[in-house]
Coordinates of C-alpha atoms and ligand atoms in Angstrom, one line a residue:
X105 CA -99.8 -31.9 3.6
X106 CA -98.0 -28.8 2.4
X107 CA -94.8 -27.5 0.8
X108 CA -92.3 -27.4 3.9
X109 CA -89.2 -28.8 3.0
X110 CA -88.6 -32.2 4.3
X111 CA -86.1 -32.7 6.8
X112 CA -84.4 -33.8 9.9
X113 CA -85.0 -32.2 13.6
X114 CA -82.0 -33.6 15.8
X115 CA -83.0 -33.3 19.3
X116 CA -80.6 -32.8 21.9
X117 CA -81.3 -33.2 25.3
X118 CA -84.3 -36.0 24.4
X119 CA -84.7 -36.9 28.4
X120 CA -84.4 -33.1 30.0
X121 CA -87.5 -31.2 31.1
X122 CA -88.1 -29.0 28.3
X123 CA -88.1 -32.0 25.8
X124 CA -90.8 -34.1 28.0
X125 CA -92.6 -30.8 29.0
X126 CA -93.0 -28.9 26.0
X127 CA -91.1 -30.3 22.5
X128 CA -92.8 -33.3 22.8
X129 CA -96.4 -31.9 22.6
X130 CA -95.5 -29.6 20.1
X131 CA -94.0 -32.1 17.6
X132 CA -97.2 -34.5 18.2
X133 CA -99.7 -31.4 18.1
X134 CA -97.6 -30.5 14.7
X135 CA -97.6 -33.7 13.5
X136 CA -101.5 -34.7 14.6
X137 CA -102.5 -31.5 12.7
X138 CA -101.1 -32.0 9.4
X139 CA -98.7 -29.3 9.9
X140 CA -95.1 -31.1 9.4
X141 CA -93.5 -31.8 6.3
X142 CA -94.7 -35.0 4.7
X143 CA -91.0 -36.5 5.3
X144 CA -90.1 -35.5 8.5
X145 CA -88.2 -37.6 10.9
X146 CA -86.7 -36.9 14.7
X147 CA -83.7 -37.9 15.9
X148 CA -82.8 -38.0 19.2
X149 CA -78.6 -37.6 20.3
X150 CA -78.4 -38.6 23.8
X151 CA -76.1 -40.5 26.2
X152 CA -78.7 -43.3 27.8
X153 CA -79.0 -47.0 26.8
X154 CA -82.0 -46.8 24.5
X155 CA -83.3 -48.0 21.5
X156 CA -86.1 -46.4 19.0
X157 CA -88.7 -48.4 20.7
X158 CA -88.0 -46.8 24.3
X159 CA -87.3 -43.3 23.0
X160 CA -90.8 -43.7 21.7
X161 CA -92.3 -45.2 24.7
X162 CA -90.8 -42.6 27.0
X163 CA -92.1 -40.0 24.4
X164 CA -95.9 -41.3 25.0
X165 CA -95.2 -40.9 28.4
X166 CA -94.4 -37.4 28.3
X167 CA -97.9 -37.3 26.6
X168 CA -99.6 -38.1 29.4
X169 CA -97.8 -36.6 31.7
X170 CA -97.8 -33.3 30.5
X171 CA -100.4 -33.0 27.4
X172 CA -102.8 -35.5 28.7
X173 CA -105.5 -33.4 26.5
X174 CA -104.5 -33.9 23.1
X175 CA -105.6 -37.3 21.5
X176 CA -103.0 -39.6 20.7
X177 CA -106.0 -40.8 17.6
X178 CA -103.0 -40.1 15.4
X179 CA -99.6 -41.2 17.6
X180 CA -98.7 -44.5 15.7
X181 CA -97.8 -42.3 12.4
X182 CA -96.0 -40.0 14.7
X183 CA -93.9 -42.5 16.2
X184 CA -92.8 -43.6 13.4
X185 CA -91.3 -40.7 12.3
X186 CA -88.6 -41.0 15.7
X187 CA -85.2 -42.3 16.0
X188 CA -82.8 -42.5 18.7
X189 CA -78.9 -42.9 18.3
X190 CA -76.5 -43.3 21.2
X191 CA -73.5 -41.0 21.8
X192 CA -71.6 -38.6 24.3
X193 CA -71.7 -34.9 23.5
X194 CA -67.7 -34.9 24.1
X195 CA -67.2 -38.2 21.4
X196 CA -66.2 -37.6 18.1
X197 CA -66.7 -41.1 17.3
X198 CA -70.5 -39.8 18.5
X199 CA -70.7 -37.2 16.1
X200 CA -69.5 -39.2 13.3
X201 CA -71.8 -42.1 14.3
X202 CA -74.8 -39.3 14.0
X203 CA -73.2 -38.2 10.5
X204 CA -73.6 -42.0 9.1
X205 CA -77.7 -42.1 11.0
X206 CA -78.6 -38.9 9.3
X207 CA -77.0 -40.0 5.6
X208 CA -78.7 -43.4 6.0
X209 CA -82.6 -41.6 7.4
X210 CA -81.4 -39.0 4.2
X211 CA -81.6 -42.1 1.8
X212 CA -84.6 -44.0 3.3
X213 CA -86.8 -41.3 3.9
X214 CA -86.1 -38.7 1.6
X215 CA -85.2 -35.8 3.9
X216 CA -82.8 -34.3 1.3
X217 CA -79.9 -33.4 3.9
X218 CA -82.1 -30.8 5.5
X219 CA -80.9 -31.2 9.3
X220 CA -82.3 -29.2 12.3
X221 CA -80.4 -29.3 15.3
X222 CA -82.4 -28.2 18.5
X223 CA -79.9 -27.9 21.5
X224 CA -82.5 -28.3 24.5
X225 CA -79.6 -29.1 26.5
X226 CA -77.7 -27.2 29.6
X227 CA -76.2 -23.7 27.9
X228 CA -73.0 -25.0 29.2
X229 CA -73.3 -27.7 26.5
X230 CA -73.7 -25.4 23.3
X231 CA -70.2 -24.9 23.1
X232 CA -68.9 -28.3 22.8
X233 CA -71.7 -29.7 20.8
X234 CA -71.6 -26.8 18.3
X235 CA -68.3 -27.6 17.9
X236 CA -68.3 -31.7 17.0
X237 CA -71.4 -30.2 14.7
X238 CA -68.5 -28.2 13.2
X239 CA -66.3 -30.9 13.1
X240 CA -67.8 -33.4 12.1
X241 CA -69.1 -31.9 8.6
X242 CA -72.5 -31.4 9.9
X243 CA -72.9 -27.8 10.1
X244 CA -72.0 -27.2 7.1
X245 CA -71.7 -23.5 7.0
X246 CA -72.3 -21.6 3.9
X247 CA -72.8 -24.8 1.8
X248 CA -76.0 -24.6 0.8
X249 CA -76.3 -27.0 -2.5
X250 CA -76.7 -30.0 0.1
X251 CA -79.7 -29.4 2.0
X252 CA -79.7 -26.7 4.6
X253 CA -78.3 -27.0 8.7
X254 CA -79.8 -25.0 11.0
X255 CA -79.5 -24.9 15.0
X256 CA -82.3 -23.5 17.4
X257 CA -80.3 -22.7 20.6
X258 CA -82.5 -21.9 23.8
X259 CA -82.3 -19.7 26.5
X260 CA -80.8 -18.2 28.6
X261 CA -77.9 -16.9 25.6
X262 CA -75.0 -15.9 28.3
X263 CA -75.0 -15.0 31.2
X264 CA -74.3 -10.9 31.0
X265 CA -72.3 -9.4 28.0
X266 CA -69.3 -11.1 28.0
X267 CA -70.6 -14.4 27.9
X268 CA -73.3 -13.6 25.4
X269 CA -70.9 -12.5 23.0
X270 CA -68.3 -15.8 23.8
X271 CA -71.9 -17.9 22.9
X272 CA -72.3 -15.5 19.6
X273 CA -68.8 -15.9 18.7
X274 CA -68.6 -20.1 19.2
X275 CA -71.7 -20.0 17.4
X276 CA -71.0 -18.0 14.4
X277 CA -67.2 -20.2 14.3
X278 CA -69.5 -23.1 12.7
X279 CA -73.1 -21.7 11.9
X280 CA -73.6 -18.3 10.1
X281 CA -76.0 -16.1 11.4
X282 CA -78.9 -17.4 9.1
X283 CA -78.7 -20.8 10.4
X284 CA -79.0 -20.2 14.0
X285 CA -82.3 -19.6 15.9
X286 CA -82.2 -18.3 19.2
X287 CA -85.5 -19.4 20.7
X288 CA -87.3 -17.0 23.1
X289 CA -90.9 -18.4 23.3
X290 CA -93.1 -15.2 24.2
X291 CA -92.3 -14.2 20.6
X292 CA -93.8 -17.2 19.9
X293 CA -97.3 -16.2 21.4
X294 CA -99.8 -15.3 19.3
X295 CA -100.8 -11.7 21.2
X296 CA -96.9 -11.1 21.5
X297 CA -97.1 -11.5 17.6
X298 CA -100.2 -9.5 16.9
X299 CA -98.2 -6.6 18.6
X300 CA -97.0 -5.4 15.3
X301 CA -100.3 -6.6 13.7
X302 CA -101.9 -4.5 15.7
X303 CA -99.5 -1.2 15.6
X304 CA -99.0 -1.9 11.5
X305 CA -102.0 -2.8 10.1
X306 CA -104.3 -0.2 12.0
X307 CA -104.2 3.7 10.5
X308 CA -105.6 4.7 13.5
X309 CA -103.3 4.4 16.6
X310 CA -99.6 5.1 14.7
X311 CA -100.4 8.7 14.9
X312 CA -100.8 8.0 18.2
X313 CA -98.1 5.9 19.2
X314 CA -95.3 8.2 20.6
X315 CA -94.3 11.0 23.2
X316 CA -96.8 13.4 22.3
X317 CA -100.0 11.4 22.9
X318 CA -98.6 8.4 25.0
X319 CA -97.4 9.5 28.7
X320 CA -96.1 6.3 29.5
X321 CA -96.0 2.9 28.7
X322 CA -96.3 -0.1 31.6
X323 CA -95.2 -3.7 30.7
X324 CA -96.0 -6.2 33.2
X325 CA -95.0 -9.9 33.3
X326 CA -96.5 -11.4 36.6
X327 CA -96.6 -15.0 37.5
X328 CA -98.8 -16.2 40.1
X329 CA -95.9 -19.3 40.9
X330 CA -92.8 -18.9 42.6
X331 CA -89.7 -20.8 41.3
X332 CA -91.6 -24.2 41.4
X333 CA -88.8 -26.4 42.6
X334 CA -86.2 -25.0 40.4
X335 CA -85.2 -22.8 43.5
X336 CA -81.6 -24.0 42.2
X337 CA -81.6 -22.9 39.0
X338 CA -83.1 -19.7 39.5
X339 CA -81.1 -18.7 42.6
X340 CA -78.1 -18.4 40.4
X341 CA -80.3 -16.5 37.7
X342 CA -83.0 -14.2 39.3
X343 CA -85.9 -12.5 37.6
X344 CA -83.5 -10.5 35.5
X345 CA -81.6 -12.8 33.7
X346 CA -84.1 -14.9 33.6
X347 CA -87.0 -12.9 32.1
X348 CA -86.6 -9.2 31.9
X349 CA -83.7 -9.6 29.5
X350 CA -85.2 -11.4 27.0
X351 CA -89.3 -11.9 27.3
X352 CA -89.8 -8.7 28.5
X353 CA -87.1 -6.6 26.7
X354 CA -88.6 -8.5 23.6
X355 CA -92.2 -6.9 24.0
X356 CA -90.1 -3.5 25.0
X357 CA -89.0 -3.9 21.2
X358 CA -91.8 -4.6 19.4
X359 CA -94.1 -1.8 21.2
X360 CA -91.1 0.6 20.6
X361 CA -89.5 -0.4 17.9
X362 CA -90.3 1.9 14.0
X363 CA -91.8 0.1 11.3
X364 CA -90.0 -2.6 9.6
X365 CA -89.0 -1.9 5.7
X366 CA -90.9 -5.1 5.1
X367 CA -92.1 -7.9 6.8
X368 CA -89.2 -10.1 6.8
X369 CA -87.1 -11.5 9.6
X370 CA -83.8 -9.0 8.9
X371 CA -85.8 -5.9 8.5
X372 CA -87.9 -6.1 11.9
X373 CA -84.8 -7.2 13.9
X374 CA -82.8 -4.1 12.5
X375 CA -85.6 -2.0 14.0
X376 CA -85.7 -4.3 17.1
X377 CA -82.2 -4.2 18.0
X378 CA -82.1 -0.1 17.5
X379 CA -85.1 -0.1 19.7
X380 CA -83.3 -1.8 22.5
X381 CA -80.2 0.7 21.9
X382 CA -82.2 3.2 22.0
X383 CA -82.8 2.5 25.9
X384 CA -80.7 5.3 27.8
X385 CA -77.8 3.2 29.3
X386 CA -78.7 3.3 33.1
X387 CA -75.6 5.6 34.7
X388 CA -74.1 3.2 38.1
X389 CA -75.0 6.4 40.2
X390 CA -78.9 6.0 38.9
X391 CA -78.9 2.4 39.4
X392 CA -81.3 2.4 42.6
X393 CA -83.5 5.2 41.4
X394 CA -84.1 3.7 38.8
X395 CA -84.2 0.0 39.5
X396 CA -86.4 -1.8 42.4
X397 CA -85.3 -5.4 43.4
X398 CA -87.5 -7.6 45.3
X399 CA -88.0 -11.3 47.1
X400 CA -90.8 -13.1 48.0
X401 CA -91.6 -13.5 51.6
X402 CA -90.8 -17.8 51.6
X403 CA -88.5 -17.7 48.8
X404 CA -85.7 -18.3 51.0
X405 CA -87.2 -21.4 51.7
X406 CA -87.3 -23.3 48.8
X407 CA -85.5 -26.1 48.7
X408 CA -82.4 -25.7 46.6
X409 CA -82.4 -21.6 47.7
X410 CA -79.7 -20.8 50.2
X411 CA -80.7 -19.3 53.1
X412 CA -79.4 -15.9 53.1
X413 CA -80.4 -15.2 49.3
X414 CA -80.2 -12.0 48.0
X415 CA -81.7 -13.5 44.9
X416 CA -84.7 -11.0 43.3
X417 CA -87.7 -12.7 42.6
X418 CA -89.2 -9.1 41.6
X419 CA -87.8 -6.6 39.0
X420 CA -89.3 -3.2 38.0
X421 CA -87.1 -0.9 36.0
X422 CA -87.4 2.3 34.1
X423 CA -86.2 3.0 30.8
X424 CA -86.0 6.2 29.4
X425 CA -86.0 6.4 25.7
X426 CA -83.3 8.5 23.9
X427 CA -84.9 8.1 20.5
X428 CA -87.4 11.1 18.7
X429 CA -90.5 9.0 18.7
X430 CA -90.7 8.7 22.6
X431 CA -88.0 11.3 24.1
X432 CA -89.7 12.0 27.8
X433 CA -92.0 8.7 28.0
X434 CA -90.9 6.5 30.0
X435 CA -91.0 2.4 29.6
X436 CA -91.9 0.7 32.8
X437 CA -91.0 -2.9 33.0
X438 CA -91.7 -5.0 36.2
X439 CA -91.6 -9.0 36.1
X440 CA -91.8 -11.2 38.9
X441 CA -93.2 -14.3 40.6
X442 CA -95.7 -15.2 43.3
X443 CA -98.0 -12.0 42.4
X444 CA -101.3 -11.8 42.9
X445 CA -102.4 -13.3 39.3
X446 CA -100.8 -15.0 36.6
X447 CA -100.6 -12.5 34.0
X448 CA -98.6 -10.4 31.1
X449 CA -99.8 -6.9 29.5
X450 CA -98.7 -3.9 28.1
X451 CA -100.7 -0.9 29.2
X452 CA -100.2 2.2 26.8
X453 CA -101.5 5.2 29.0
X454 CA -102.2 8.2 26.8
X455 CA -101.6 11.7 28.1
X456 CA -104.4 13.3 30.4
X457 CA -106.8 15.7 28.3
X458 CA -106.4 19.5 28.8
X459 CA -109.4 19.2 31.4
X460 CA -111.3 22.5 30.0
X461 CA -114.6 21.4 29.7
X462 CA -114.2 19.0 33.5
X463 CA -112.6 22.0 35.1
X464 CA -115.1 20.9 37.7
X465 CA -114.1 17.6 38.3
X466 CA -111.5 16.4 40.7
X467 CA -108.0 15.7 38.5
X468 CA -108.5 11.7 39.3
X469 CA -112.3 11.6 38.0
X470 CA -111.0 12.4 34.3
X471 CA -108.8 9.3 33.9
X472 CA -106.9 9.1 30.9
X473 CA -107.4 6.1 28.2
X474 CA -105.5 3.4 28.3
X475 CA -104.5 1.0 25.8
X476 CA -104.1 -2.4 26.9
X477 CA -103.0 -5.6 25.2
X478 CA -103.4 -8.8 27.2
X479 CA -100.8 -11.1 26.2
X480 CA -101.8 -13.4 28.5
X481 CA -103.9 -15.5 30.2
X482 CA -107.3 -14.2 28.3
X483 CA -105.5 -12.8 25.9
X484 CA -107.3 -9.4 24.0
X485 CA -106.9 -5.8 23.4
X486 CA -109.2 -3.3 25.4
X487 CA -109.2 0.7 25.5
X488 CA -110.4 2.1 28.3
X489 CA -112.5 5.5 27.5
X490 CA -114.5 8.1 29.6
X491 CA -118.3 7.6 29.0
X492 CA -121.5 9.0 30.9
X493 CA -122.8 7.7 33.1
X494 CA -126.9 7.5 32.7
X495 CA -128.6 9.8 34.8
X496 CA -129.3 13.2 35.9
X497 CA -125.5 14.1 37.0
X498 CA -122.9 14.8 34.7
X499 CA -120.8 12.4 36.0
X500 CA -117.9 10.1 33.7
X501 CA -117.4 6.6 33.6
X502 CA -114.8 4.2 32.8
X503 CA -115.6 1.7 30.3
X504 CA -114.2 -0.5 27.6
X505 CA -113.5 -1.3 23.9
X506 CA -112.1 -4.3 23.4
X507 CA -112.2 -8.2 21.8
X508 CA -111.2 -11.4 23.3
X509 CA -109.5 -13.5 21.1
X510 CA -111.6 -16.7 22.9
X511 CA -114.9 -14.7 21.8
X512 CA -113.7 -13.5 18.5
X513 CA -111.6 -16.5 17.0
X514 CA -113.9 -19.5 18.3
X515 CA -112.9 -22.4 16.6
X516 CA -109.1 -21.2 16.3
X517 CA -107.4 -22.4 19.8
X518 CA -104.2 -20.7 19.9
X519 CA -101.8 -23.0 20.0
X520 CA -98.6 -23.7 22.4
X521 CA -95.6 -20.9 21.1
X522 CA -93.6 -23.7 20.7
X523 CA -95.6 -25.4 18.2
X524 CA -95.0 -21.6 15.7
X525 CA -91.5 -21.7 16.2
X526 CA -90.7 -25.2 15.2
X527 CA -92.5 -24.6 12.4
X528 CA -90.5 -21.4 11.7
X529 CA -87.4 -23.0 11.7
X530 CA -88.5 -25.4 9.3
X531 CA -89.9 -22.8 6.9
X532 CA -86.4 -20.8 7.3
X533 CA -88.2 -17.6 8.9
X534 CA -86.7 -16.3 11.8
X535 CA -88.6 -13.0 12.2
X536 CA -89.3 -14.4 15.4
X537 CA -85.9 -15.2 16.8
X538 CA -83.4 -13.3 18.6
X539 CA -80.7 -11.9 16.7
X540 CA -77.4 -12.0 18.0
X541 CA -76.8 -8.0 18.6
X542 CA -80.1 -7.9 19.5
X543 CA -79.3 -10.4 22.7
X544 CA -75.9 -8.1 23.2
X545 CA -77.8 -4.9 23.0
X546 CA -79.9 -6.7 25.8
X547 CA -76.9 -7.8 27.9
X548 CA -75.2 -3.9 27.2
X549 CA -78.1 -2.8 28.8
X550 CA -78.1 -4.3 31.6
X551 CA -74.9 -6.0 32.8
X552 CA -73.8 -2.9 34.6
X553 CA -76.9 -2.6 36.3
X554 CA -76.1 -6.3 37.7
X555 CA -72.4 -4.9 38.5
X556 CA -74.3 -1.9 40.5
X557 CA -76.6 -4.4 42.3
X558 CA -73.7 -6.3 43.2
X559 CA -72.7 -3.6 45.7
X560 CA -75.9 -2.8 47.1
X561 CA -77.1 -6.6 48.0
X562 CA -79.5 -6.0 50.6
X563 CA -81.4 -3.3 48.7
X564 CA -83.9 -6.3 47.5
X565 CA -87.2 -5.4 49.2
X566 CA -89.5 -8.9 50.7
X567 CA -92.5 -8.3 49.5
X568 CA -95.7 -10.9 50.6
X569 CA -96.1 -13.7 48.1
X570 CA -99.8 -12.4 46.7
X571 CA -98.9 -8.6 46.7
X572 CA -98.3 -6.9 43.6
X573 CA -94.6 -6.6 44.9
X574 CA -92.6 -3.5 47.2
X575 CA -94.3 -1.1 48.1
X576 CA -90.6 0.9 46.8
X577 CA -91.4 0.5 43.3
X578 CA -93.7 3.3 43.0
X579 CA -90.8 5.8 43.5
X580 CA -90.0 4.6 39.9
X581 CA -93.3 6.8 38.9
X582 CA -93.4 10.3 38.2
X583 CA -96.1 12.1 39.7
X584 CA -99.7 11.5 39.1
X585 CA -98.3 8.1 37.6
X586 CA -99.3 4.6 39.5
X587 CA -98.8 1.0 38.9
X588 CA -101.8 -1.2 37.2
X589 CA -103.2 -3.8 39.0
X590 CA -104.0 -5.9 35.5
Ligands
NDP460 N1 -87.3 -26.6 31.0 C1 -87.9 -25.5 30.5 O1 -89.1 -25.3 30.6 C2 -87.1 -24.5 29.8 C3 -85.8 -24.8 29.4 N2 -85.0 -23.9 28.7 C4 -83.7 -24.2 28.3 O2 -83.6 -25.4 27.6 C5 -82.4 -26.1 27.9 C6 -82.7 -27.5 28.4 O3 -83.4 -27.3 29.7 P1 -84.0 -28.5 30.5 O4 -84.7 -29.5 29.6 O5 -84.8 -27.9 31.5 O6 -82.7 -29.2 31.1 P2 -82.6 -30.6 31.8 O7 -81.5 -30.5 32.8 O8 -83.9 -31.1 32.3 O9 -82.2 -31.6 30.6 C7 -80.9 -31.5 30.0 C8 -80.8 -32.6 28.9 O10 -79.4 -32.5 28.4 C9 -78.8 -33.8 28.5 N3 -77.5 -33.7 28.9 C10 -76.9 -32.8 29.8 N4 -75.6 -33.0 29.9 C11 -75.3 -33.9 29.0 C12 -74.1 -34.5 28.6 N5 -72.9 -34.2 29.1 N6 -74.1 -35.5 27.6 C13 -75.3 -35.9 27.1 N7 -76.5 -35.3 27.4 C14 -76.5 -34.4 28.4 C15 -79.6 -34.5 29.6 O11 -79.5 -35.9 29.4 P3 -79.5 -36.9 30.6 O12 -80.9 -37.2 31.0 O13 -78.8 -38.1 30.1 O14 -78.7 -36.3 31.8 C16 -81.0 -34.0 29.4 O15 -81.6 -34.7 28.3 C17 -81.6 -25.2 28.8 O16 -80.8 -24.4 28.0 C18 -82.7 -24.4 29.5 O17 -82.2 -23.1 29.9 C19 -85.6 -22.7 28.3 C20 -86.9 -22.4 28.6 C21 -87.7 -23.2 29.4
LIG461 O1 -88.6 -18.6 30.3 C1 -89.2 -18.6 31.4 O2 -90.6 -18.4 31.3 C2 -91.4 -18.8 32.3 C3 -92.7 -18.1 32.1 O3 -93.3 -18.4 30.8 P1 -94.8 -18.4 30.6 O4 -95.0 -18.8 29.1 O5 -95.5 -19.4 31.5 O6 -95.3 -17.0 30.9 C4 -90.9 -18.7 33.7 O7 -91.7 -19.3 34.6 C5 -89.5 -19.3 33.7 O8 -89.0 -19.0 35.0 C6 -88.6 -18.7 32.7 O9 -87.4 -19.5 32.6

């Protein structure tokens, strides 16, 4: 067991898809490896008829359904630890029965008024619940003498700006900014992590890592799926809103951002959040230059996706940086679904050499290293070098430097990102959690382009479901640039 302070994790939204997909395993896996505070109860607020002994049934379920791999040797102490109490998210009466539940599990099992309220529930929900939290004494802003409140809020946080800030501000009306964690899971993976292990704690690439040496950077975040039956859900979102804004622009950060003062969860979202401001606002007129929209060939044919969709399923942007460390080197960003591989990188490309001593060799034979780190699947770092190749010719190679973390870290499985961030918010560390500017420097970013794309609808390119997208987004490039295939 360990020192985490004991508490409360209110979950609600106990029946949705995220809860029976991805909570559920990563409470259990928590739980099963020791890793929870010794007192440590959930508590699910939801509408349905149930009592404990269902919630915990349909919690096994969700076990097998969806994390059939991990052994349930240790599920009987783990159900223990869950609760369920009855109650509409627009009752007070609810709320107030929730209050008396979480006094009465306070007393009997010593979880000191430490609550944790996780809102996997429709964003159209926050609001309301947020506010019968406020109500009803349980968020208890600024108090801090009685155990601590804290509410993880999921994605997506708005809509564009507007709506982001209307989320920030209903928020901050109950919670302060400390207690609330806006949950983006990449920044839960461990490679997304060891970004800043990597650029901090090695001497040798910081010199490095800017406009002189770097000539561009390439972020990729490819699925190999397409929307997977949610064609509903994303129709009305896209691969913009849906991704770019936050995964994406989240990596953007971290391989941009300047070293953090310290290691602590206000100091690397200041340098985050300049990072992402930082990012040359995209003039209207620019828009399509510098933006490339596309769609799947079937997507209009998923079931809940209308047919005449404009919808992109495909995103490549470029950023151009108006900061000292990378003035002239652009940030390409392109995320999208039914690719040719599942996969998510950042590819640093360092500048060609000055080609004196090749002067022989075609410009393409002399290719210029490249940094990459795999955030997923396979996740490792490799450098790609010029070497000889053996023989009589003087000819050059490509070969690689790198590590696997499957090769390297054997017995360590990296765990599900979800598992990390619960167990963030119960340690009080939000270093890796979205600040609200950060999310509105997002949203700043790139609301107008969504107003620009408005007027051009049928600029979205179809692109064959197993092609690495439109052919148009290599007019992003400058010359001599290309697209990875990863
Ligand atoms: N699913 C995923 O993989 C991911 C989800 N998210 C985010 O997580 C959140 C939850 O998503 P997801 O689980 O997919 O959503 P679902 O629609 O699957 O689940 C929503 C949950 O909220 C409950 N709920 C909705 N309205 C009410 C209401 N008026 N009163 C009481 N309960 C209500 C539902 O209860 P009931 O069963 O009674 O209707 C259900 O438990 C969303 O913000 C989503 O954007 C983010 C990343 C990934
Ligand atoms: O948030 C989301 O992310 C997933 C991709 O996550 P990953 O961990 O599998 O890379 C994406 O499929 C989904 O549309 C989006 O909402």
């Amino acid at each position: 067991m360990n020192d985490l302070d004991p508490c409360v994790f209110v979950l609600f939204g106990a029946t949705g898809d995220l809860t029976r997909r991805k909570l559920t395993p990563a409470l259990y896996a928590l739980h099963r490896e020791g890793l929870l505070p010794k007192d440590f109860v959930v508590l699910a607020y939801a509408r349905r008829d149930k009592d404990d002994l269902v919630f915990r049934a349909d919690l096994k379920a969700n076990m097998a359904e969806f994390a059939p791999s991990i052994p349930l040797d240790k599920w009987d102490s783990f159900e223990q630890r869950c609760f369920y109490v009855r109650g509409e998210f627009d009752s007070p009466e609810g709320f107030a029965a929730l209050r008396t539940k979480l006094e009465s599990l306070d007393t009997e099992t010593n979880t000191h008024h430490n609550w944790l309220f996780y809102m996997a529930i429709p964003p159209e929900q926050y609001e309301g619940v947020v506010g019968h939290l406020g109500a009803a004494g349980l968020s208890r802003r600024g108090m801090t003498e009685q155990g601590w409140a804290r509410v993880i809020v999921e994605k997506p946080f708005g809509y564009d700006l507007e709506t982001s800030r209307h989320l920030n501000a209903a928020l901050l009306e109950h919670f302060t900014e400390d207690q609330v964690y806006r949950i983006d899971h990449y920044l839960g993976k461990e490679t997304v992590q060891n970004i800043l292990f990597f650029r901090f704690a090695n001497e040798i690439f910081e010199p490095l890592w800017n406009h002189k040496y770097v000539d561009h950077v390439q972020i990729t975040v490819a699925e190999k799926i397409g929307v997977e039956g949610r064609g509903n859900f994303f129709d009305a979102t896209g691969m913009t809103r849906d991704v770019l804004q936050n995964h994406a622009l989240q990596i953007v950060s971290l391989v941009a951002m300047e070293p953090p003062v310290r290691l602590d969860a206000n100091a690397i979202r200041d340098e985050k959040v300049k990072a992402i401001r930082g990012i040359r606002p995209i003039p209207r007129e620019d828009v399509h230059k510098l933006t490339v929209r596309g769609q799947y060939d079937s997507y209009r044919h998923e079931e809940g996706v209308p047919p005449g969709s404009d919808t992109e399923t495909f995103v490549a942007m470029k950023f151009h940086m108006d900061n000292w460390r990378w003035a002239g080197t652009p940030f390409y960003v392109r995320c999208a679904k039914a690719m040719p591989k599942r996969t998510t990188e950042v590819a640093v490309q360092f500048r060609a050499i000055p080609q004196v001593l090749f002067a022989k060799m075609k410009r393409d034979e002399v290719q210029p290293n490249v940094l990459v780190l795999r955030i997923q699947p396979d996740e490792g770092i490799f450098l790609q070098m010029g070497a000889k190749q053996p023989g009589p010719d003087m000819t050059l190679h490509p070969v690689n430097l790198g590590f696997l973390y499957r090769d390297e870290f054997k017995d360590m499985p990296i765990a599900d990102a979800y598992e990390r961030l619960i167990l963030d918010t119960i340690r009080g560390d939000a270093s890796l959690f979205a600040r609200g500017d950060e999310v509105e420097a997002a949203w700043k970013l790139l609301t107008p382009v969504l107003e620009a794309w408005k007027e051009r609808p049928h600029d979205v390119q179809p692109y064959f479901t197993g092609t690495w997208g439109p052919e148009k987004a290599s007019t992003l490039l400058e010359p001599g640039q290309t697209w990875r295939e990863p």
